[in-house]
């Protein structure tokens, strides 16, 4: 599965650099083999997935041992952390990259056994564990290598978190699959990307918007071969600024934790702002639209799909149509002439994409309602030039400030899930069935802001 570790590409002394620390393939394999020895025979294993060589060794070690890896968000609050560990049954482990063990071999052929369990927010309730197999991951990485002409001559640069698909699967396992050198910048700052000298650069729209606002850093990326954006829609103005400053039209791609990457623009192909390209090999898509409508829910099928939600067969079944197509919940349109896909929006207002993260509003609402001073809460995402969407909480509360509520949420959930703005209202508007009418909150600008 990870060709770089079986000697295919030799033993580069600077094969990977993470937050300024460099290691060879041999060093990584020795450290990962030590992890594998520690976790062998466990149901699953977890660790805090910081931007570090330790996280890379943990992910590879889990694959060597055939044990699912559960990356924990570094900013997870105690309640979220406890839920993930309890739900997954994972043993938590600290990893020391300096430890070594006799090198283990990866299976020659990827298996359908669970390789990763990534937790993703739903629109209601706590995060669900998405089970990804080795076969799904390998199918996706090979398809992307073909689409992006990604190979061992590349240097991949990114600074994305290592607890979700973009940073961990594409950004780490992808480099080890293709043999490309990996430079993880630690933090995804414009200056760090500029210094790294990458031929292939990954970022979310927030990263690209900040690079576009730094002309000197953007100009340094002119020597790259391909810029890739994902996890949320790239605003057209940012696309145009990047093209002007770097000479590159960034490629966008589309995917979910449950599906991995399924649609993408191609290296050397026509790229248009606001589009995410065409399906990868093996992926079929369809639009479930009302009669006469040009847009509808994007549904898909293919070899990259997840094995299911951990311990939630009913939720897994509900994620598929009766004839076996995965329901993405995203509204899309397809150009009849060339099959290029455009993601229009989310079917539900309760899924927020902020800074490249997919965040469920219900989880934040539940955290706010845990505060003794809060009686009602409704959370929405509103357009934001930097984050894509920013989290805004509408609350009915007394004797508490917006800052205190923001800190309260950050202490219970991941920090990136905190509201960026709190608005105090007298009541959450509801329909006759008692369901909150969030669209009314977005159009009614009354109430006190904090």
GROMACS .gro file of C-alpha atoms in nm:
model
  450
    1UNK     CA    1   0.000   0.000   0.000
    2UNK     CA    2   0.278   0.243   0.092
    3UNK     CA    3   0.526   0.179  -0.188
    4UNK     CA    4   0.782   0.422  -0.047
    5UNK     CA    5   0.846   0.189   0.246
    6UNK     CA    6   0.915  -0.127   0.047
    7UNK     CA    7   1.226   0.007  -0.121
    8UNK     CA    8   1.057   0.106  -0.447
    9UNK     CA    9   1.193   0.460  -0.426
   10UNK     CA   10   1.515   0.392  -0.238
   11UNK     CA   11   1.582   0.550   0.101
   12UNK     CA   12   1.571   0.927   0.070
   13UNK     CA   13   1.732   1.086   0.373
   14UNK     CA   14   1.490   1.380   0.354
   15UNK     CA   15   1.185   1.174   0.254
   16UNK     CA   16   0.959   1.363   0.492
   17UNK     CA   17   0.982   1.681   0.690
   18UNK     CA   18   0.716   1.766   0.946
   19UNK     CA   19   0.723   2.096   1.134
   20UNK     CA   20   1.096   2.125   1.073
   21UNK     CA   21   1.194   1.768   1.166
   22UNK     CA   22   1.324   1.546   0.887
   23UNK     CA   23   1.334   1.168   0.853
   24UNK     CA   24   1.423   0.902   0.599
   25UNK     CA   25   1.202   0.613   0.492
   26UNK     CA   26   1.423   0.380   0.696
   27UNK     CA   27   1.379   0.588   1.009
   28UNK     CA   28   1.003   0.608   0.957
   29UNK     CA   29   0.973   0.234   0.904
   30UNK     CA   30   1.174   0.160   1.219
   31UNK     CA   31   0.962   0.397   1.429
   32UNK     CA   32   0.638   0.269   1.278
   33UNK     CA   33   0.743  -0.091   1.343
   34UNK     CA   34   0.789  -0.004   1.711
   35UNK     CA   35   0.436   0.134   1.715
   36UNK     CA   36   0.308  -0.179   1.544
   37UNK     CA   37   0.466  -0.397   1.811
   38UNK     CA   38   0.294  -0.193   2.083
   39UNK     CA   39  -0.055  -0.200   1.931
   40UNK     CA   40  -0.063  -0.550   1.780
   41UNK     CA   41  -0.374  -0.737   1.892
   42UNK     CA   42  -0.570  -0.431   2.005
   43UNK     CA   43  -0.914  -0.347   1.867
   44UNK     CA   44  -0.805   0.003   1.764
   45UNK     CA   45  -0.552   0.256   1.876
   46UNK     CA   46  -0.570   0.632   1.916
   47UNK     CA   47  -0.333   0.920   1.969
   48UNK     CA   48  -0.350   1.296   1.951
   49UNK     CA   49  -0.279   1.372   1.586
   50UNK     CA   50  -0.048   1.671   1.605
   51UNK     CA   51   0.158   1.790   1.310
   52UNK     CA   52   0.452   1.566   1.398
   53UNK     CA   53   0.663   1.271   1.290
   54UNK     CA   54   0.499   1.082   1.575
   55UNK     CA   55   0.158   1.106   1.408
   56UNK     CA   56   0.302   0.981   1.079
   57UNK     CA   57   0.465   0.688   1.259
   58UNK     CA   58   0.138   0.611   1.438
   59UNK     CA   59  -0.062   0.598   1.114
   60UNK     CA   60   0.196   0.378   0.941
   61UNK     CA   61   0.242   0.160   1.248
   62UNK     CA   62  -0.129   0.091   1.263
   63UNK     CA   63  -0.122  -0.020   0.899
   64UNK     CA   64   0.176  -0.247   0.970
   65UNK     CA   65  -0.008  -0.407   1.262
   66UNK     CA   66  -0.343  -0.432   1.085
   67UNK     CA   67  -0.505  -0.228   1.362
   68UNK     CA   68  -0.736   0.068   1.287
   69UNK     CA   69  -0.587   0.407   1.370
   70UNK     CA   70  -0.810   0.667   1.537
   71UNK     CA   71  -0.652   1.016   1.513
   72UNK     CA   72  -0.771   1.248   1.790
   73UNK     CA   73  -0.807   1.621   1.710
   74UNK     CA   74  -0.544   1.809   1.914
   75UNK     CA   75  -0.798   2.074   2.010
   76UNK     CA   76  -1.069   1.828   2.115
   77UNK     CA   77  -1.236   1.910   2.445
   78UNK     CA   78  -1.267   1.643   2.714
   79UNK     CA   79  -1.624   1.549   2.623
   80UNK     CA   80  -1.542   1.499   2.255
   81UNK     CA   81  -1.224   1.309   2.335
   82UNK     CA   82  -1.402   1.081   2.578
   83UNK     CA   83  -1.677   1.011   2.326
   84UNK     CA   84  -1.431   0.912   2.051
   85UNK     CA   85  -1.232   0.681   2.277
   86UNK     CA   86  -1.542   0.517   2.421
   87UNK     CA   87  -1.717   0.483   2.088
   88UNK     CA   88  -1.416   0.337   1.906
   89UNK     CA   89  -1.290   0.120   2.191
   90UNK     CA   90  -0.942   0.246   2.104
   91UNK     CA   91  -0.642   0.219   2.331
   92UNK     CA   92  -0.469   0.555   2.365
   93UNK     CA   93  -0.094   0.550   2.312
   94UNK     CA   94   0.194   0.794   2.322
   95UNK     CA   95   0.445   0.754   2.039
   96UNK     CA   96   0.819   0.821   2.058
   97UNK     CA   97   0.965   0.860   1.709
   98UNK     CA   98   1.315   0.784   1.843
   99UNK     CA   99   1.215   0.424   1.930
  100UNK     CA  100   1.298   0.156   1.674
  101UNK     CA  101   1.195  -0.204   1.615
  102UNK     CA  102   1.285  -0.457   1.344
  103UNK     CA  103   1.122  -0.347   1.021
  104UNK     CA  104   0.786  -0.500   0.942
  105UNK     CA  105   0.641  -0.548   0.596
  106UNK     CA  106   0.311  -0.409   0.477
  107UNK     CA  107   0.063  -0.651   0.321
  108UNK     CA  108   0.140  -0.692  -0.050
  109UNK     CA  109  -0.226  -0.634  -0.133
  110UNK     CA  110  -0.445  -0.386   0.060
  111UNK     CA  111  -0.728  -0.552   0.248
  112UNK     CA  112  -1.089  -0.463   0.314
  113UNK     CA  113  -1.016  -0.461   0.688
  114UNK     CA  114  -1.057  -0.129   0.870
  115UNK     CA  115  -0.746   0.089   0.839
  116UNK     CA  116  -0.868   0.423   0.975
  117UNK     CA  117  -1.159   0.538   1.187
  118UNK     CA  118  -1.213   0.910   1.135
  119UNK     CA  119  -1.475   1.093   1.337
  120UNK     CA  120  -1.697   1.334   1.150
  121UNK     CA  121  -1.966   1.567   1.272
  122UNK     CA  122  -2.326   1.498   1.184
  123UNK     CA  123  -2.607   1.749   1.179
  124UNK     CA  124  -2.724   1.622   1.516
  125UNK     CA  125  -2.563   1.437   1.803
  126UNK     CA  126  -2.199   1.348   1.864
  127UNK     CA  127  -1.949   1.266   1.589
  128UNK     CA  128  -1.977   0.929   1.414
  129UNK     CA  129  -1.684   0.700   1.341
  130UNK     CA  130  -1.627   0.658   0.966
  131UNK     CA  131  -1.454   0.327   0.892
  132UNK     CA  132  -1.215   0.336   0.594
  133UNK     CA  133  -1.052   0.024   0.455
  134UNK     CA  134  -0.709  -0.019   0.303
  135UNK     CA  135  -0.864  -0.105  -0.033
  136UNK     CA  136  -1.070   0.215  -0.038
  137UNK     CA  137  -0.772   0.431   0.056
  138UNK     CA  138  -0.546   0.271  -0.203
  139UNK     CA  139  -0.808   0.299  -0.478
  140UNK     CA  140  -0.846   0.668  -0.402
  141UNK     CA  141  -0.475   0.749  -0.388
  142UNK     CA  142  -0.406   0.569  -0.717
  143UNK     CA  143  -0.692   0.753  -0.886
  144UNK     CA  144  -0.562   1.088  -0.760
  145UNK     CA  145  -0.206   1.007  -0.865
  146UNK     CA  146  -0.339   0.956  -1.215
  147UNK     CA  147  -0.558   1.268  -1.211
  148UNK     CA  148  -0.284   1.496  -1.078
  149UNK     CA  149   0.013   1.325  -1.248
  150UNK     CA  150   0.146   1.280  -0.896
  151UNK     CA  151   0.471   1.081  -0.877
  152UNK     CA  152   0.802   1.032  -0.700
  153UNK     CA  153   0.953   1.341  -0.865
  154UNK     CA  154   0.712   1.566  -0.677
  155UNK     CA  155   0.761   1.746  -0.348
  156UNK     CA  156   0.425   1.771  -0.174
  157UNK     CA  157   0.378   2.073   0.053
  158UNK     CA  158   0.091   2.129   0.293
  159UNK     CA  159   0.022   2.233   0.651
  160UNK     CA  160  -0.315   2.066   0.703
  161UNK     CA  161  -0.434   1.889   1.021
  162UNK     CA  162  -0.348   1.520   1.039
  163UNK     CA  163  -0.678   1.397   1.182
  164UNK     CA  164  -0.892   1.404   0.870
  165UNK     CA  165  -0.886   1.292   0.506
  166UNK     CA  166  -0.720   1.592   0.344
  167UNK     CA  167  -0.416   1.610   0.569
  168UNK     CA  168  -0.371   1.247   0.674
  169UNK     CA  169  -0.492   1.032   0.384
  170UNK     CA  170  -0.398   1.256   0.092
  171UNK     CA  171  -0.124   1.455   0.258
  172UNK     CA  172   0.066   1.173   0.432
  173UNK     CA  173  -0.040   0.835   0.297
  174UNK     CA  174  -0.058   0.980  -0.054
  175UNK     CA  175   0.306   1.088  -0.038
  176UNK     CA  176   0.408   0.745   0.091
  177UNK     CA  177   0.206   0.576  -0.184
  178UNK     CA  178   0.349   0.783  -0.470
  179UNK     CA  179   0.700   0.824  -0.331
  180UNK     CA  180   0.684   1.202  -0.345
  181UNK     CA  181   0.882   1.392  -0.087
  182UNK     CA  182   0.659   1.537   0.187
  183UNK     CA  183   0.705   1.874   0.352
  184UNK     CA  184   0.446   1.944   0.620
  185UNK     CA  185   0.487   2.306   0.723
  186UNK     CA  186   0.350   2.264   1.074
  187UNK     CA  187   0.127   2.567   1.040
  188UNK     CA  188  -0.017   2.653   0.698
  189UNK     CA  189   0.121   3.006   0.678
  190UNK     CA  190   0.189   3.179   0.346
  191UNK     CA  191   0.557   3.221   0.431
  192UNK     CA  192   0.595   2.851   0.517
  193UNK     CA  193   0.441   2.744   0.186
  194UNK     CA  194   0.664   2.992   0.003
  195UNK     CA  195   0.983   2.860   0.166
  196UNK     CA  196   0.904   2.491   0.110
  197UNK     CA  197   0.966   2.485  -0.266
  198UNK     CA  198   0.693   2.237  -0.347
  199UNK     CA  199   0.588   2.112  -0.689
  200UNK     CA  200   0.248   2.003  -0.555
  201UNK     CA  201   0.070   2.211  -0.289
  202UNK     CA  202  -0.247   2.122  -0.095
  203UNK     CA  203  -0.463   2.375   0.086
  204UNK     CA  204  -0.814   2.458   0.197
  205UNK     CA  205  -0.974   2.786   0.084
  206UNK     CA  206  -0.873   2.963   0.404
  207UNK     CA  207  -0.508   2.879   0.335
  208UNK     CA  208  -0.534   2.992  -0.026
  209UNK     CA  209  -0.712   3.316   0.062
  210UNK     CA  210  -0.431   3.405   0.301
  211UNK     CA  211  -0.167   3.320   0.043
  212UNK     CA  212  -0.350   3.529  -0.217
  213UNK     CA  213  -0.342   3.819   0.029
  214UNK     CA  214   0.039   3.787   0.049
  215UNK     CA  215   0.166   3.864  -0.304
  216UNK     CA  216   0.529   3.785  -0.221
  217UNK     CA  217   0.442   3.441  -0.083
  218UNK     CA  218   0.204   3.372  -0.370
  219UNK     CA  219   0.469   3.462  -0.627
  220UNK     CA  220   0.703   3.207  -0.469
  221UNK     CA  221   0.456   2.934  -0.568
  222UNK     CA  222   0.493   3.013  -0.939
  223UNK     CA  223   0.752   2.735  -0.962
  224UNK     CA  224   0.504   2.473  -0.843
  225UNK     CA  225   0.346   2.227  -1.085
  226UNK     CA  226  -0.004   2.208  -0.933
  227UNK     CA  227  -0.206   2.383  -0.662
  228UNK     CA  228  -0.495   2.180  -0.520
  229UNK     CA  229  -0.783   2.317  -0.313
  230UNK     CA  230  -1.045   2.119  -0.129
  231UNK     CA  231  -1.263   2.064   0.181
  232UNK     CA  232  -1.483   2.360   0.084
  233UNK     CA  233  -1.558   2.573  -0.221
  234UNK     CA  234  -1.279   2.805  -0.330
  235UNK     CA  235  -1.420   3.158  -0.376
  236UNK     CA  236  -1.387   3.280  -0.733
  237UNK     CA  237  -1.198   3.598  -0.629
  238UNK     CA  238  -0.934   3.385  -0.455
  239UNK     CA  239  -0.910   3.163  -0.765
  240UNK     CA  240  -0.850   3.467  -0.983
  241UNK     CA  241  -0.597   3.621  -0.743
  242UNK     CA  242  -0.400   3.296  -0.728
  243UNK     CA  243  -0.397   3.272  -1.106
  244UNK     CA  244  -0.274   3.629  -1.135
  245UNK     CA  245  -0.006   3.596  -0.868
  246UNK     CA  246   0.120   3.241  -0.927
  247UNK     CA  247   0.037   3.176  -1.290
  248UNK     CA  248  -0.158   2.866  -1.188
  249UNK     CA  249  -0.530   2.794  -1.204
  250UNK     CA  250  -0.586   2.591  -0.885
  251UNK     CA  251  -0.749   2.252  -0.923
  252UNK     CA  252  -1.049   2.186  -0.699
  253UNK     CA  253  -1.164   1.844  -0.589
  254UNK     CA  254  -1.467   1.710  -0.404
  255UNK     CA  255  -1.504   1.445  -0.140
  256UNK     CA  256  -1.627   1.355   0.204
  257UNK     CA  257  -1.486   1.153   0.491
  258UNK     CA  258  -1.730   0.877   0.395
  259UNK     CA  259  -1.633   0.871   0.027
  260UNK     CA  260  -1.276   0.999   0.018
  261UNK     CA  261  -1.208   1.209  -0.294
  262UNK     CA  262  -1.444   1.121  -0.575
  263UNK     CA  263  -1.441   1.415  -0.820
  264UNK     CA  264  -1.151   1.633  -0.928
  265UNK     CA  265  -1.005   1.860  -1.187
  266UNK     CA  266  -0.709   1.721  -1.379
  267UNK     CA  267  -0.349   1.833  -1.407
  268UNK     CA  268  -0.307   1.983  -1.750
  269UNK     CA  269  -0.682   1.995  -1.807
  270UNK     CA  270  -0.923   2.283  -1.832
  271UNK     CA  271  -0.998   2.429  -1.490
  272UNK     CA  272  -1.285   2.669  -1.426
  273UNK     CA  273  -1.353   2.854  -1.101
  274UNK     CA  274  -1.648   2.722  -0.907
  275UNK     CA  275  -1.618   2.368  -1.045
  276UNK     CA  276  -1.471   2.049  -0.900
  277UNK     CA  277  -1.399   1.857  -1.220
  278UNK     CA  278  -1.518   1.513  -1.324
  279UNK     CA  279  -1.548   1.177  -1.143
  280UNK     CA  280  -1.231   0.981  -1.080
  281UNK     CA  281  -1.188   0.638  -1.244
  282UNK     CA  282  -1.431   0.389  -1.094
  283UNK     CA  283  -1.661   0.656  -0.953
  284UNK     CA  284  -2.012   0.701  -1.090
  285UNK     CA  285  -2.228   0.999  -1.000
  286UNK     CA  286  -2.588   1.102  -1.054
  287UNK     CA  287  -2.803   1.400  -0.965
  288UNK     CA  288  -3.130   1.323  -0.787
  289UNK     CA  289  -3.324   1.624  -0.910
  290UNK     CA  290  -3.688   1.714  -0.920
  291UNK     CA  291  -3.844   1.688  -1.269
  292UNK     CA  292  -3.727   1.981  -1.479
  293UNK     CA  293  -3.466   2.092  -1.227
  294UNK     CA  294  -3.099   2.126  -1.321
  295UNK     CA  295  -2.967   2.076  -0.969
  296UNK     CA  296  -3.029   1.813  -0.707
  297UNK     CA  297  -2.862   1.594  -0.447
  298UNK     CA  298  -2.532   1.447  -0.561
  299UNK     CA  299  -2.528   1.069  -0.522
  300UNK     CA  300  -2.239   0.840  -0.605
  301UNK     CA  301  -2.096   0.492  -0.594
  302UNK     CA  302  -1.747   0.345  -0.637
  303UNK     CA  303  -1.450   0.171  -0.472
  304UNK     CA  304  -1.350   0.459  -0.242
  305UNK     CA  305  -1.659   0.454  -0.021
  306UNK     CA  306  -1.641   0.386   0.350
  307UNK     CA  307  -1.725   0.054   0.511
  308UNK     CA  308  -1.990   0.213   0.733
  309UNK     CA  309  -2.039   0.414   1.050
  310UNK     CA  310  -1.882   0.232   1.342
  311UNK     CA  311  -2.151   0.052   1.543
  312UNK     CA  312  -2.433   0.236   1.365
  313UNK     CA  313  -2.592   0.005   1.107
  314UNK     CA  314  -2.909   0.212   1.087
  315UNK     CA  315  -2.715   0.531   1.015
  316UNK     CA  316  -2.510   0.347   0.755
  317UNK     CA  317  -2.823   0.214   0.583
  318UNK     CA  318  -2.981   0.560   0.587
  319UNK     CA  319  -2.677   0.702   0.407
  320UNK     CA  320  -2.764   0.500   0.095
  321UNK     CA  321  -3.055   0.497  -0.147
  322UNK     CA  322  -3.258   0.181  -0.193
  323UNK     CA  323  -3.055   0.096  -0.503
  324UNK     CA  324  -2.721   0.142  -0.328
  325UNK     CA  325  -2.603   0.494  -0.411
  326UNK     CA  326  -2.445   0.705  -0.137
  327UNK     CA  327  -2.637   1.021  -0.048
  328UNK     CA  328  -2.387   1.304  -0.016
  329UNK     CA  329  -2.638   1.561   0.109
  330UNK     CA  330  -2.476   1.817  -0.123
  331UNK     CA  331  -2.661   1.990  -0.403
  332UNK     CA  332  -2.480   1.981  -0.736
  333UNK     CA  333  -2.512   2.043  -1.108
  334UNK     CA  334  -2.335   1.871  -1.398
  335UNK     CA  335  -2.243   2.034  -1.728
  336UNK     CA  336  -2.399   1.818  -1.997
  337UNK     CA  337  -2.126   1.905  -2.246
  338UNK     CA  338  -1.820   1.788  -2.053
  339UNK     CA  339  -1.948   1.630  -1.732
  340UNK     CA  340  -1.783   1.889  -1.509
  341UNK     CA  341  -1.947   1.905  -1.164
  342UNK     CA  342  -2.037   2.215  -0.968
  343UNK     CA  343  -2.131   2.194  -0.599
  344UNK     CA  344  -2.413   2.437  -0.534
  345UNK     CA  345  -2.459   2.401  -0.160
  346UNK     CA  346  -2.553   2.179   0.130
  347UNK     CA  347  -2.889   2.014   0.139
  348UNK     CA  348  -2.912   2.090   0.506
  349UNK     CA  349  -2.842   2.423   0.668
  350UNK     CA  350  -2.707   2.234   0.966
  351UNK     CA  351  -2.375   2.141   0.806
  352UNK     CA  352  -2.119   2.421   0.826
  353UNK     CA  353  -1.791   2.434   0.632
  354UNK     CA  354  -1.552   2.667   0.810
  355UNK     CA  355  -1.178   2.689   0.749
  356UNK     CA  356  -1.185   2.357   0.565
  357UNK     CA  357  -1.370   2.174   0.844
  358UNK     CA  358  -1.715   2.020   0.813
  359UNK     CA  359  -1.893   2.105   1.138
  360UNK     CA  360  -2.233   1.991   1.256
  361UNK     CA  361  -2.445   2.269   1.403
  362UNK     CA  362  -2.629   2.028   1.633
  363UNK     CA  363  -2.314   1.936   1.820
  364UNK     CA  364  -2.242   2.303   1.898
  365UNK     CA  365  -2.604   2.364   1.995
  366UNK     CA  366  -2.589   2.074   2.239
  367UNK     CA  367  -2.273   2.215   2.394
  368UNK     CA  368  -2.431   2.560   2.433
  369UNK     CA  369  -2.740   2.410   2.592
  370UNK     CA  370  -2.516   2.246   2.851
  371UNK     CA  371  -2.442   2.594   2.987
  372UNK     CA  372  -2.674   2.665   3.283
  373UNK     CA  373  -2.750   3.018   3.161
  374UNK     CA  374  -2.861   2.912   2.810
  375UNK     CA  375  -3.221   2.809   2.747
  376UNK     CA  376  -3.226   2.799   2.365
  377UNK     CA  377  -2.960   2.784   2.096
  378UNK     CA  378  -2.946   2.772   1.717
  379UNK     CA  379  -2.621   2.763   1.523
  380UNK     CA  380  -2.572   2.856   1.158
  381UNK     CA  381  -2.291   2.926   0.916
  382UNK     CA  382  -2.278   3.263   0.745
  383UNK     CA  383  -2.057   3.356   0.447
  384UNK     CA  384  -1.707   3.464   0.543
  385UNK     CA  385  -1.436   3.581   0.302
  386UNK     CA  386  -1.160   3.409   0.499
  387UNK     CA  387  -1.316   3.096   0.649
  388UNK     CA  388  -1.575   3.019   0.383
  389UNK     CA  389  -1.835   3.020   0.658
  390UNK     CA  390  -1.808   3.143   1.013
  391UNK     CA  391  -2.003   2.988   1.298
  392UNK     CA  392  -2.270   3.215   1.444
  393UNK     CA  393  -2.469   3.114   1.750
  394UNK     CA  394  -2.812   3.259   1.826
  395UNK     CA  395  -2.887   3.207   2.195
  396UNK     CA  396  -3.151   3.283   2.450
  397UNK     CA  397  -2.961   3.340   2.773
  398UNK     CA  398  -2.925   3.564   3.077
  399UNK     CA  399  -2.628   3.660   3.289
  400UNK     CA  400  -2.357   3.545   3.047
  401UNK     CA  401  -2.150   3.711   2.777
  402UNK     CA  402  -2.082   3.598   2.424
  403UNK     CA  403  -1.714   3.555   2.505
  404UNK     CA  404  -1.794   3.328   2.797
  405UNK     CA  405  -2.015   3.109   2.576
  406UNK     CA  406  -1.745   3.091   2.309
  407UNK     CA  407  -1.492   2.979   2.569
  408UNK     CA  408  -1.742   2.728   2.708
  409UNK     CA  409  -1.786   2.561   2.370
  410UNK     CA  410  -1.412   2.560   2.300
  411UNK     CA  411  -1.353   2.386   2.634
  412UNK     CA  412  -1.601   2.109   2.556
  413UNK     CA  413  -1.549   2.056   2.182
  414UNK     CA  414  -1.266   2.116   1.936
  415UNK     CA  415  -1.154   2.478   1.935
  416UNK     CA  416  -1.237   2.517   1.566
  417UNK     CA  417  -1.601   2.444   1.652
  418UNK     CA  418  -1.638   2.750   1.873
  419UNK     CA  419  -1.878   3.024   1.759
  420UNK     CA  420  -1.702   3.318   1.599
  421UNK     CA  421  -2.001   3.533   1.686
  422UNK     CA  422  -2.277   3.507   1.947
  423UNK     CA  423  -2.608   3.687   1.899
  424UNK     CA  424  -2.856   3.713   2.185
  425UNK     CA  425  -3.224   3.684   2.088
  426UNK     CA  426  -3.551   3.660   2.279
  427UNK     CA  427  -3.661   3.332   2.119
  428UNK     CA  428  -3.558   3.086   1.848
  429UNK     CA  429  -3.824   3.100   1.573
  430UNK     CA  430  -3.999   2.765   1.528
  431UNK     CA  431  -4.267   2.612   1.309
  432UNK     CA  432  -4.587   2.447   1.427
  433UNK     CA  433  -4.398   2.126   1.492
  434UNK     CA  434  -4.145   2.305   1.711
  435UNK     CA  435  -3.859   2.276   1.460
  436UNK     CA  436  -3.623   2.575   1.460
  437UNK     CA  437  -3.655   2.795   1.151
  438UNK     CA  438  -3.293   2.892   1.104
  439UNK     CA  439  -3.343   3.067   0.773
  440UNK     CA  440  -3.546   3.328   0.959
  441UNK     CA  441  -3.247   3.393   1.182
  442UNK     CA  442  -3.030   3.460   0.878
  443UNK     CA  443  -3.273   3.715   0.739
  444UNK     CA  444  -3.363   3.883   1.067
  445UNK     CA  445  -3.076   4.095   1.195
  446UNK     CA  446  -3.248   4.191   1.520
  447UNK     CA  447  -3.100   4.113   1.858
  448UNK     CA  448  -2.787   4.203   2.047
  449UNK     CA  449  -2.445   4.099   1.909
  450UNK     CA  450  -2.154   4.000   2.126
   0.00000   0.00000   0.00000
